CSV table of N, CA and C in Angstrom, one decimal:
chain,number,residue,atom,x,y,z
C,1,MET,N,-10.9,17.1,-18.5
C,1,MET,CA,-11.3,16.7,-17.2
C,1,MET,C,-10.1,16.0,-16.6
C,2,LYS,N,-9.8,16.3,-15.3
C,2,LYS,CA,-8.7,15.7,-14.6
C,2,LYS,C,-9.0,14.4,-14.0
C,3,LYS,N,-8.0,13.5,-14.2
C,3,LYS,CA,-8.2,12.1,-13.6
C,3,LYS,C,-7.7,12.2,-12.2
C,4,ILE,N,-8.4,11.6,-11.3
C,4,ILE,CA,-8.0,11.5,-9.9
C,4,ILE,C,-7.7,10.0,-9.5
C,5,ILE,N,-6.6,9.7,-9.0
C,5,ILE,CA,-6.3,8.4,-8.6
C,5,ILE,C,-6.0,8.3,-7.1
C,6,LEU,N,-6.8,7.5,-6.5
C,6,LEU,CA,-6.8,7.3,-5.0
C,6,LEU,C,-6.4,5.9,-4.6
C,7,ILE,N,-5.6,5.8,-3.6
C,7,ILE,CA,-5.3,4.5,-3.0
C,7,ILE,C,-5.6,4.7,-1.5
C,8,TRP,N,-6.5,3.9,-1.0
C,8,TRP,CA,-6.9,4.0,0.4
C,8,TRP,C,-6.0,3.0,1.2
C,9,ILE,N,-5.7,3.4,2.4
C,9,ILE,CA,-4.9,2.6,3.3
C,9,ILE,C,-5.8,2.2,4.5
C,10,GLY,N,-5.8,0.9,4.8
C,10,GLY,CA,-6.5,0.5,6.0
C,10,GLY,C,-5.6,-0.4,6.8
C,11,THR,N,-5.9,-0.5,8.1
C,11,THR,CA,-5.1,-1.3,9.0
C,11,THR,C,-6.0,-2.2,9.8
C,12,LEU,N,-5.5,-3.3,10.2
C,12,LEU,CA,-6.2,-4.2,11.1
C,12,LEU,C,-5.1,-4.7,12.1
C,13,ILE,N,-5.4,-4.6,13.3
C,13,ILE,CA,-4.5,-5.0,14.4
C,13,ILE,C,-5.2,-6.1,15.2
C,14,SER,N,-4.5,-7.3,15.3
C,14,SER,CA,-5.1,-8.3,16.1
C,14,SER,C,-4.2,-8.7,17.2
C,15,SER,N,-4.7,-9.2,18.3
C,15,SER,CA,-3.9,-9.6,19.4
C,15,SER,C,-4.2,-11.1,19.8
C,16,GLY,N,-3.1,-11.8,19.9
C,16,GLY,CA,-3.2,-13.2,20.3
C,16,GLY,C,-3.1,-13.4,21.8
C,17,VAL,N,-2.2,-12.7,22.5
C,17,VAL,CA,-2.0,-12.9,23.9
C,17,VAL,C,-2.1,-11.5,24.5
C,18,ALA,N,-2.8,-11.4,25.6
C,18,ALA,CA,-3.0,-10.1,26.3
C,18,ALA,C,-1.7,-9.5,26.8
C,19,ALA,N,-0.7,-10.3,27.1
C,19,ALA,CA,0.6,-9.8,27.7
C,19,ALA,C,1.4,-9.1,26.7
C,20,GLN,N,1.2,-9.4,25.4
C,20,GLN,CA,2.0,-8.8,24.3
C,20,GLN,C,1.4,-7.5,24.0
C,21,GLN,N,2.3,-6.5,23.6
C,21,GLN,CA,1.7,-5.2,23.3
C,21,GLN,C,2.4,-4.7,22.0
C,22,CYS,N,1.5,-4.3,21.1
C,22,CYS,CA,2.0,-3.6,19.9
C,22,CYS,C,1.2,-2.4,19.6
C,23,SER,N,1.8,-1.4,19.1
C,23,SER,CA,1.1,-0.2,18.7
C,23,SER,C,1.5,0.3,17.3
C,24,ILE,N,0.6,1.0,16.7
C,24,ILE,CA,0.9,1.6,15.4
C,24,ILE,C,0.6,3.1,15.5
C,25,ASP,N,1.5,3.9,14.9
C,25,ASP,CA,1.3,5.3,15.0
C,25,ASP,C,2.1,6.0,13.9
C,26,GLY,N,1.9,7.3,13.8
C,26,GLY,CA,2.7,8.1,12.9
C,26,GLY,C,2.3,8.0,11.4
C,27,PHE,N,1.1,7.6,11.1
C,27,PHE,CA,0.7,7.6,9.7
C,27,PHE,C,0.8,9.0,9.1
C,28,THR,N,1.5,9.1,8.0
C,28,THR,CA,1.7,10.4,7.3
C,28,THR,C,0.4,10.7,6.5
C,29,SER,N,-0.3,9.7,6.0
C,29,SER,CA,-1.5,10.0,5.3
C,29,SER,C,-2.3,8.7,5.2
C,30,ALA,N,-3.6,8.8,5.3
C,30,ALA,CA,-4.5,7.6,5.1
C,30,ALA,C,-4.8,7.3,3.7
C,31,GLU,N,-4.4,8.2,2.8
C,31,GLU,CA,-4.6,7.9,1.3
C,31,GLU,C,-3.4,8.4,0.5
C,32,MET,N,-3.2,7.8,-0.6
C,32,MET,CA,-2.1,8.2,-1.5
C,32,MET,C,-2.8,8.7,-2.8
C,33,ARG,N,-2.3,9.8,-3.3
C,33,ARG,CA,-2.9,10.3,-4.5
C,33,ARG,C,-1.9,10.4,-5.6
C,34,LEU,N,-2.2,9.8,-6.7
C,34,LEU,CA,-1.3,9.9,-7.9
C,34,LEU,C,-1.8,11.0,-8.8
C,35,THR,N,-0.9,11.7,-9.5
C,35,THR,CA,-1.3,12.6,-10.5
C,35,THR,C,-1.5,11.9,-11.8
C,36,SER,N,-2.2,12.6,-12.7
C,36,SER,CA,-2.6,11.9,-14.0
C,36,SER,C,-1.5,11.9,-15.0
C,37,TYR,N,-0.3,11.4,-14.7
C,37,TYR,CA,0.7,11.2,-15.7
C,37,TYR,C,1.5,10.0,-15.3
C,38,GLN,N,2.1,9.3,-16.4
C,38,GLN,CA,2.8,8.1,-16.2
C,38,GLN,C,4.0,8.3,-15.3
C,39,ARG,N,4.3,7.4,-14.5
C,39,ARG,CA,5.4,7.4,-13.5
C,39,ARG,C,5.2,8.3,-12.3
C,40,SER,N,4.0,8.9,-12.1
C,40,SER,CA,3.7,9.7,-10.9
C,40,SER,C,3.8,8.7,-9.7
C,41,GLN,N,4.2,9.3,-8.6
C,41,GLN,CA,4.4,8.5,-7.4
C,41,GLN,C,3.7,9.1,-6.2
C,42,SER,N,3.4,8.3,-5.2
C,42,SER,CA,2.9,8.8,-3.9
C,42,SER,C,3.3,7.8,-2.9
C,43,ALA,N,3.4,8.2,-1.6
C,43,ALA,CA,3.8,7.3,-0.5
C,43,ALA,C,3.1,7.7,0.8
C,44,THR,N,3.2,6.8,1.7
C,44,THR,CA,2.7,7.0,3.1
C,44,THR,C,3.6,6.2,4.0
C,45,SER,N,3.7,6.6,5.3
C,45,SER,CA,4.5,5.8,6.2
C,45,SER,C,3.8,5.7,7.5
C,46,PHE,N,4.3,4.7,8.3
C,46,PHE,CA,3.8,4.6,9.7
C,46,PHE,C,4.8,3.8,10.5
C,47,ASN,N,4.6,3.8,11.8
C,47,ASN,CA,5.6,3.1,12.7
C,47,ASN,C,4.8,2.0,13.5
C,48,ILE,N,5.6,0.9,13.8
C,48,ILE,CA,5.0,-0.1,14.6
C,48,ILE,C,6.0,-0.4,15.7
C,49,SER,N,5.5,-0.5,17.0
C,49,SER,CA,6.3,-0.8,18.1
C,49,SER,C,5.7,-2.1,18.7
C,50,CYS,N,6.5,-3.1,18.9
C,50,CYS,CA,6.1,-4.4,19.5
C,50,CYS,C,7.1,-4.9,20.5
C,51,ASP,N,6.6,-5.4,21.6
C,51,ASP,CA,7.6,-5.9,22.6
C,51,ASP,C,7.9,-7.4,22.3
C,52,SER,N,7.3,-8.0,21.3
C,52,SER,CA,7.7,-9.3,20.8
C,52,SER,C,7.6,-9.4,19.3
C,53,GLY,N,8.0,-10.5,18.8
C,53,GLY,CA,7.9,-10.7,17.3
C,53,GLY,C,6.5,-10.6,16.9
C,54,TYR,N,6.3,-10.3,15.6
C,54,TYR,CA,4.9,-10.2,15.0
C,54,TYR,C,5.0,-10.5,13.5
C,55,SER,N,3.9,-10.7,12.9
C,55,SER,CA,3.9,-10.8,11.5
C,55,SER,C,3.0,-9.7,10.9
C,56,ILE,N,3.4,-9.3,9.7
C,56,ILE,CA,2.7,-8.2,9.0
C,56,ILE,C,2.4,-8.7,7.6
C,57,LEU,N,1.2,-8.3,7.1
C,57,LEU,CA,0.8,-8.7,5.8
C,57,LEU,C,0.3,-7.4,5.1
C,58,PHE,N,1.0,-7.1,4.0
C,58,PHE,CA,0.6,-6.0,3.1
C,58,PHE,C,-0.2,-6.6,2.0
C,59,ASN,N,-1.3,-6.0,1.7
C,59,ASN,CA,-2.2,-6.5,0.6
C,59,ASN,C,-2.8,-5.3,-0.2
C,60,SER,N,-3.3,-5.7,-1.4
C,60,SER,CA,-4.0,-4.7,-2.2
C,60,SER,C,-5.2,-5.4,-2.8
C,61,GLN,N,-6.3,-4.6,-2.8
C,61,GLN,CA,-7.5,-5.2,-3.4
C,61,GLN,C,-7.3,-5.6,-4.8
C,62,ASN,N,-6.5,-5.0,-5.5
C,62,ASN,CA,-6.3,-5.2,-7.0
C,62,ASN,C,-4.9,-5.9,-7.2
C,63,LEU,N,-4.3,-6.5,-6.2
C,63,LEU,CA,-3.0,-7.1,-6.4
C,63,LEU,C,-3.0,-8.2,-7.5
C,64,ILE,N,-2.0,-8.1,-8.3
C,64,ILE,CA,-1.8,-9.1,-9.4
C,64,ILE,C,-0.7,-10.1,-9.0
C,65,THR,N,0.5,-9.6,-8.6
C,65,THR,CA,1.6,-10.5,-8.2
C,65,THR,C,2.2,-10.1,-6.9
C,66,PRO,N,2.9,-11.1,-6.2
C,66,PRO,CA,3.5,-10.8,-4.9
C,66,PRO,C,4.6,-9.7,-4.9
C,67,ASN,N,5.1,-9.4,-6.1
C,67,ASN,CA,6.1,-8.4,-6.1
C,67,ASN,C,5.6,-7.0,-6.3
C,68,GLY,N,4.3,-6.8,-6.1
C,68,GLY,CA,3.7,-5.5,-6.0
C,68,GLY,C,3.0,-4.9,-7.3
C,69,VAL,N,2.8,-5.8,-8.3
C,69,VAL,CA,2.1,-5.3,-9.5
C,69,VAL,C,0.6,-5.3,-9.1
C,70,SER,N,0.0,-4.2,-9.3
C,70,SER,CA,-1.4,-4.0,-9.0
C,70,SER,C,-2.0,-3.0,-10.0
C,71,PHE,N,-3.2,-2.5,-9.8
C,71,PHE,CA,-3.8,-1.6,-10.7
C,71,PHE,C,-4.8,-0.7,-9.9
C,72,VAL,N,-5.1,0.4,-10.4
C,72,VAL,CA,-6.2,1.3,-10.0
C,72,VAL,C,-7.3,1.1,-11.0
C,73,SER,N,-8.6,1.2,-10.6
C,73,SER,CA,-9.6,0.9,-11.6
C,73,SER,C,-10.7,2.0,-11.4
C,74,ASN,N,-11.5,2.1,-12.5
C,74,ASN,CA,-12.7,3.0,-12.5
C,74,ASN,C,-13.7,2.1,-13.3
C,75,GLY,N,-14.3,1.2,-12.6
C,75,GLY,CA,-15.2,0.2,-13.3
C,75,GLY,C,-14.4,-0.7,-14.2
C,76,PRO,N,-14.7,-0.7,-15.5
C,76,PRO,CA,-13.9,-1.6,-16.4
C,76,PRO,C,-12.5,-1.1,-16.8
C,77,TYR,N,-12.3,0.1,-16.5
C,77,TYR,CA,-11.0,0.7,-16.9
C,77,TYR,C,-9.9,0.6,-15.8
C,78,LYS,N,-8.7,0.1,-16.2
C,78,LYS,CA,-7.6,-0.1,-15.3
C,78,LYS,C,-6.4,0.6,-15.7
C,79,LEU,N,-5.6,1.0,-14.7
C,79,LEU,CA,-4.3,1.5,-14.9
C,79,LEU,C,-3.3,0.8,-14.0
C,80,ARG,N,-2.3,0.2,-14.6
C,80,ARG,CA,-1.3,-0.6,-13.8
C,80,ARG,C,-0.5,0.3,-12.9
C,81,THR,N,-0.2,-0.3,-11.7
C,81,THR,CA,0.6,0.4,-10.7
C,81,THR,C,1.7,-0.6,-10.2
C,82,ARG,N,2.7,0.0,-9.6
C,82,ARG,CA,3.7,-0.8,-8.9
C,82,ARG,C,3.8,-0.4,-7.4
C,83,LEU,N,3.5,-1.3,-6.5
C,83,LEU,CA,3.6,-1.0,-5.1
C,83,LEU,C,5.0,-1.4,-4.5
C,84,ASN,N,5.5,-0.7,-3.6
C,84,ASN,CA,6.8,-0.9,-3.0
C,84,ASN,C,6.8,-0.8,-1.5
C,85,LEU,N,7.5,-1.6,-0.8
C,85,LEU,CA,7.6,-1.5,0.6
C,85,LEU,C,9.1,-1.2,1.1
C,86,THR,N,9.2,-0.4,2.1
C,86,THR,CA,10.5,-0.2,2.7
C,86,THR,C,10.2,-0.4,4.2
C,87,GLY,N,11.2,-1.1,4.9
C,87,GLY,CA,11.0,-1.5,6.3
C,87,GLY,C,11.0,-2.9,6.5
C,88,THR,N,10.9,-3.7,5.4
C,88,THR,CA,10.9,-5.2,5.5
C,88,THR,C,12.1,-5.6,4.7
C,89,ASN,N,12.5,-6.9,4.9
C,89,ASN,CA,13.6,-7.4,4.2
C,89,ASN,C,13.2,-7.7,2.7
C,90,GLU,N,12.0,-7.9,2.5
C,90,GLU,CA,11.5,-8.3,1.2
C,90,GLU,C,10.3,-7.4,0.7
C,91,ASN,N,10.2,-7.1,-0.5
C,91,ASN,CA,9.1,-6.4,-1.1
C,91,ASN,C,8.0,-7.4,-1.5
C,92,LEU,N,7.4,-8.0,-0.5
C,92,LEU,CA,6.4,-9.0,-0.9
C,92,LEU,C,5.0,-8.6,-0.4
C,93,TRP,N,4.0,-8.8,-1.3
C,93,TRP,CA,2.7,-8.4,-1.1
C,93,TRP,C,1.8,-9.6,-1.0
C,94,GLY,N,0.8,-9.7,-0.1
C,94,GLY,CA,-0.1,-10.8,0.0
C,94,GLY,C,0.6,-12.0,0.7
C,95,VAL,N,1.7,-11.7,1.4
C,95,VAL,CA,2.5,-12.8,2.0
C,95,VAL,C,2.8,-12.3,3.5
C,96,GLN,N,2.6,-13.2,4.4
C,96,GLN,CA,2.9,-12.9,5.8
C,96,GLN,C,4.4,-12.8,6.0
C,97,LEU,N,4.8,-11.6,6.5
C,97,LEU,CA,6.3,-11.4,6.8
C,97,LEU,C,6.5,-11.4,8.3
C,98,ASN,N,7.3,-12.3,8.8
C,98,ASN,CA,7.6,-12.3,10.2
C,98,ASN,C,8.7,-11.3,10.5
C,99,GLN,N,8.4,-10.5,11.6
C,99,GLN,CA,9.3,-9.5,12.0
C,99,GLN,C,9.7,-9.7,13.5
C,100,GLY,N,10.9,-9.3,13.9
C,100,GLY,CA,11.3,-9.4,15.3
C,100,GLY,C,10.7,-8.3,16.1
C,101,ALA,N,10.9,-8.4,17.4
C,101,ALA,CA,10.4,-7.3,18.3
C,101,ALA,C,11.2,-6.0,17.9
C,102,ALA,N,10.5,-4.9,18.0
C,102,ALA,CA,11.1,-3.6,17.6
C,102,ALA,C,10.5,-2.5,18.5
C,103,GLN,N,11.4,-1.7,19.0
C,103,GLN,CA,10.9,-0.5,19.7
C,103,GLN,C,10.1,0.4,18.8
C,104,ARG,N,10.7,0.6,17.6
C,104,ARG,CA,10.0,1.5,16.6
C,104,ARG,C,10.5,1.1,15.2
C,105,GLN,N,9.7,0.5,14.5
C,105,GLN,CA,10.0,0.1,13.1
C,105,GLN,C,9.2,0.9,12.1
C,106,LYS,N,9.8,1.6,11.2
C,106,LYS,CA,9.2,2.5,10.3
C,106,LYS,C,8.9,1.7,9.0
C,107,TYR,N,7.7,1.8,8.5
C,107,TYR,CA,7.3,1.2,7.2
C,107,TYR,C,6.9,2.3,6.2
C,108,ILE,N,7.3,2.1,5.0
C,108,ILE,CA,6.9,3.1,3.9
C,108,ILE,C,6.3,2.3,2.8
C,109,ILE,N,5.1,2.7,2.4
C,109,ILE,CA,4.4,2.1,1.3
C,109,ILE,C,4.4,3.2,0.2
C,110,SER,N,4.9,2.8,-1.0
C,110,SER,CA,4.9,3.8,-2.1
C,110,SER,C,4.2,3.1,-3.3
C,111,VAL,N,3.7,3.9,-4.2
C,111,VAL,CA,3.0,3.4,-5.4
C,111,VAL,C,3.5,4.3,-6.5
C,112,ARG,N,3.6,3.7,-7.7
C,112,ARG,CA,4.0,4.4,-8.9
C,112,ARG,C,3.1,4.0,-10.0
C,113,LEU,N,2.6,4.9,-10.8
C,113,LEU,CA,1.7,4.7,-11.9
C,113,LEU,C,2.5,4.2,-13.1
C,114,GLU,N,2.3,3.0,-13.5
C,114,GLU,CA,3.0,2.4,-14.6
C,114,GLU,C,2.5,2.8,-16.0
C,115,ASP,N,1.1,2.7,-16.1
C,115,ASP,CA,0.5,3.0,-17.4
C,115,ASP,C,0.4,4.5,-17.6
C,116,ASN,N,0.2,4.9,-18.9
C,116,ASN,CA,0.0,6.3,-19.3
C,116,ASN,C,-1.5,6.5,-19.3
C,117,PRO,N,-2.0,7.4,-18.3
C,117,PRO,CA,-3.4,7.6,-18.2
C,117,PRO,C,-4.0,8.4,-19.4
C,118,LEU,N,-3.2,9.0,-20.2
C,118,LEU,CA,-3.6,9.8,-21.3
C,118,LEU,C,-3.9,9.0,-22.6
C,119,ASN,N,-3.6,7.7,-22.6
C,119,ASN,CA,-3.8,6.9,-23.8
C,119,ASN,C,-5.1,6.2,-23.8
C,120,GLY,N,-6.2,6.8,-24.1
C,120,GLY,CA,-7.5,6.2,-24.3
C,120,GLY,C,-8.2,5.8,-23.0
C,121,VAL,N,-7.8,6.3,-21.9
C,121,VAL,CA,-8.5,6.0,-20.7
C,121,VAL,C,-9.4,7.2,-20.3
C,122,PRO,N,-10.6,7.0,-20.0
C,122,PRO,CA,-11.5,8.1,-19.7
C,122,PRO,C,-11.2,8.7,-18.3
C,123,ALA,N,-11.5,10.0,-18.2
C,123,ALA,CA,-11.3,10.7,-17.0
C,123,ALA,C,-12.2,10.1,-15.9
C,124,GLY,N,-11.8,10.3,-14.7
C,124,GLY,CA,-12.5,9.8,-13.5
C,124,GLY,C,-11.7,9.5,-12.3
C,125,THR,N,-12.3,8.9,-11.3
C,125,THR,CA,-11.5,8.5,-10.1
C,125,THR,C,-11.2,7.0,-10.2
C,126,TYR,N,-9.9,6.7,-10.1
C,126,TYR,CA,-9.4,5.4,-10.2
C,126,TYR,C,-8.9,5.0,-8.8
C,127,ARG,N,-9.3,3.8,-8.3
C,127,ARG,CA,-9.0,3.4,-6.9
C,127,ARG,C,-8.4,2.0,-6.8
C,128,ASP,N,-7.7,1.9,-5.7
C,128,ASP,CA,-7.2,0.6,-5.2
C,128,ASP,C,-7.3,0.7,-3.7
C,129,ARG,N,-7.4,-0.4,-3.0
C,129,ARG,CA,-7.4,-0.3,-1.5
C,129,ARG,C,-6.2,-1.2,-1.0
C,130,ILE,N,-5.4,-0.6,-0.2
C,130,ILE,CA,-4.3,-1.3,0.4
C,130,ILE,C,-4.6,-1.5,1.9
C,131,SER,N,-4.3,-2.8,2.3
C,131,SER,CA,-4.5,-3.1,3.7
C,131,SER,C,-3.2,-3.6,4.4
C,132,VAL,N,-3.1,-3.3,5.7
C,132,VAL,CA,-2.0,-3.8,6.5
C,132,VAL,C,-2.5,-4.5,7.6
C,133,GLU,N,-2.2,-5.8,7.8
C,133,GLU,CA,-2.7,-6.6,8.9
C,133,GLU,C,-1.5,-7.0,9.7
C,134,ILE,N,-1.6,-6.8,11.0
C,134,ILE,CA,-0.5,-7.1,12.0
C,134,ILE,C,-1.1,-8.1,12.9
C,135,SER,N,-0.3,-9.2,13.1
C,135,SER,CA,-0.7,-10.3,14.0
C,135,SER,C,0.4,-10.4,15.0
C,136,PHE,N,0.0,-10.4,16.3
C,136,PHE,CA,1.0,-10.6,17.4
C,136,PHE,C,0.5,-11.4,18.5
């Protein structure tokens, strides 16, 4: 039986002042799928345009450390993953990152399966949920 590993991407945009404008577009995919072998990878990207500075928070439902160690799970069974960010100065998860105004800033979220899913882990769908919160 084939193992399916899904990571869902969600976004939340909030506005503090009506005069400021930010937009998000260009999502390449709303979900990332890893194949059932160690070191498999998947990624998605999106763009943000803001006429003023903003903060962005990348988070994972199963986040373990701020440097992107997380896991996908199927009930009690877990497989370790490594999350990575491109488009920020730091690869920090669960931490508000302040960004300057940008006409178009591209962000890339990638994930790599660290554990070997063939070593005593039952087949099934393993999940994590990634969220992106933008405050301006």
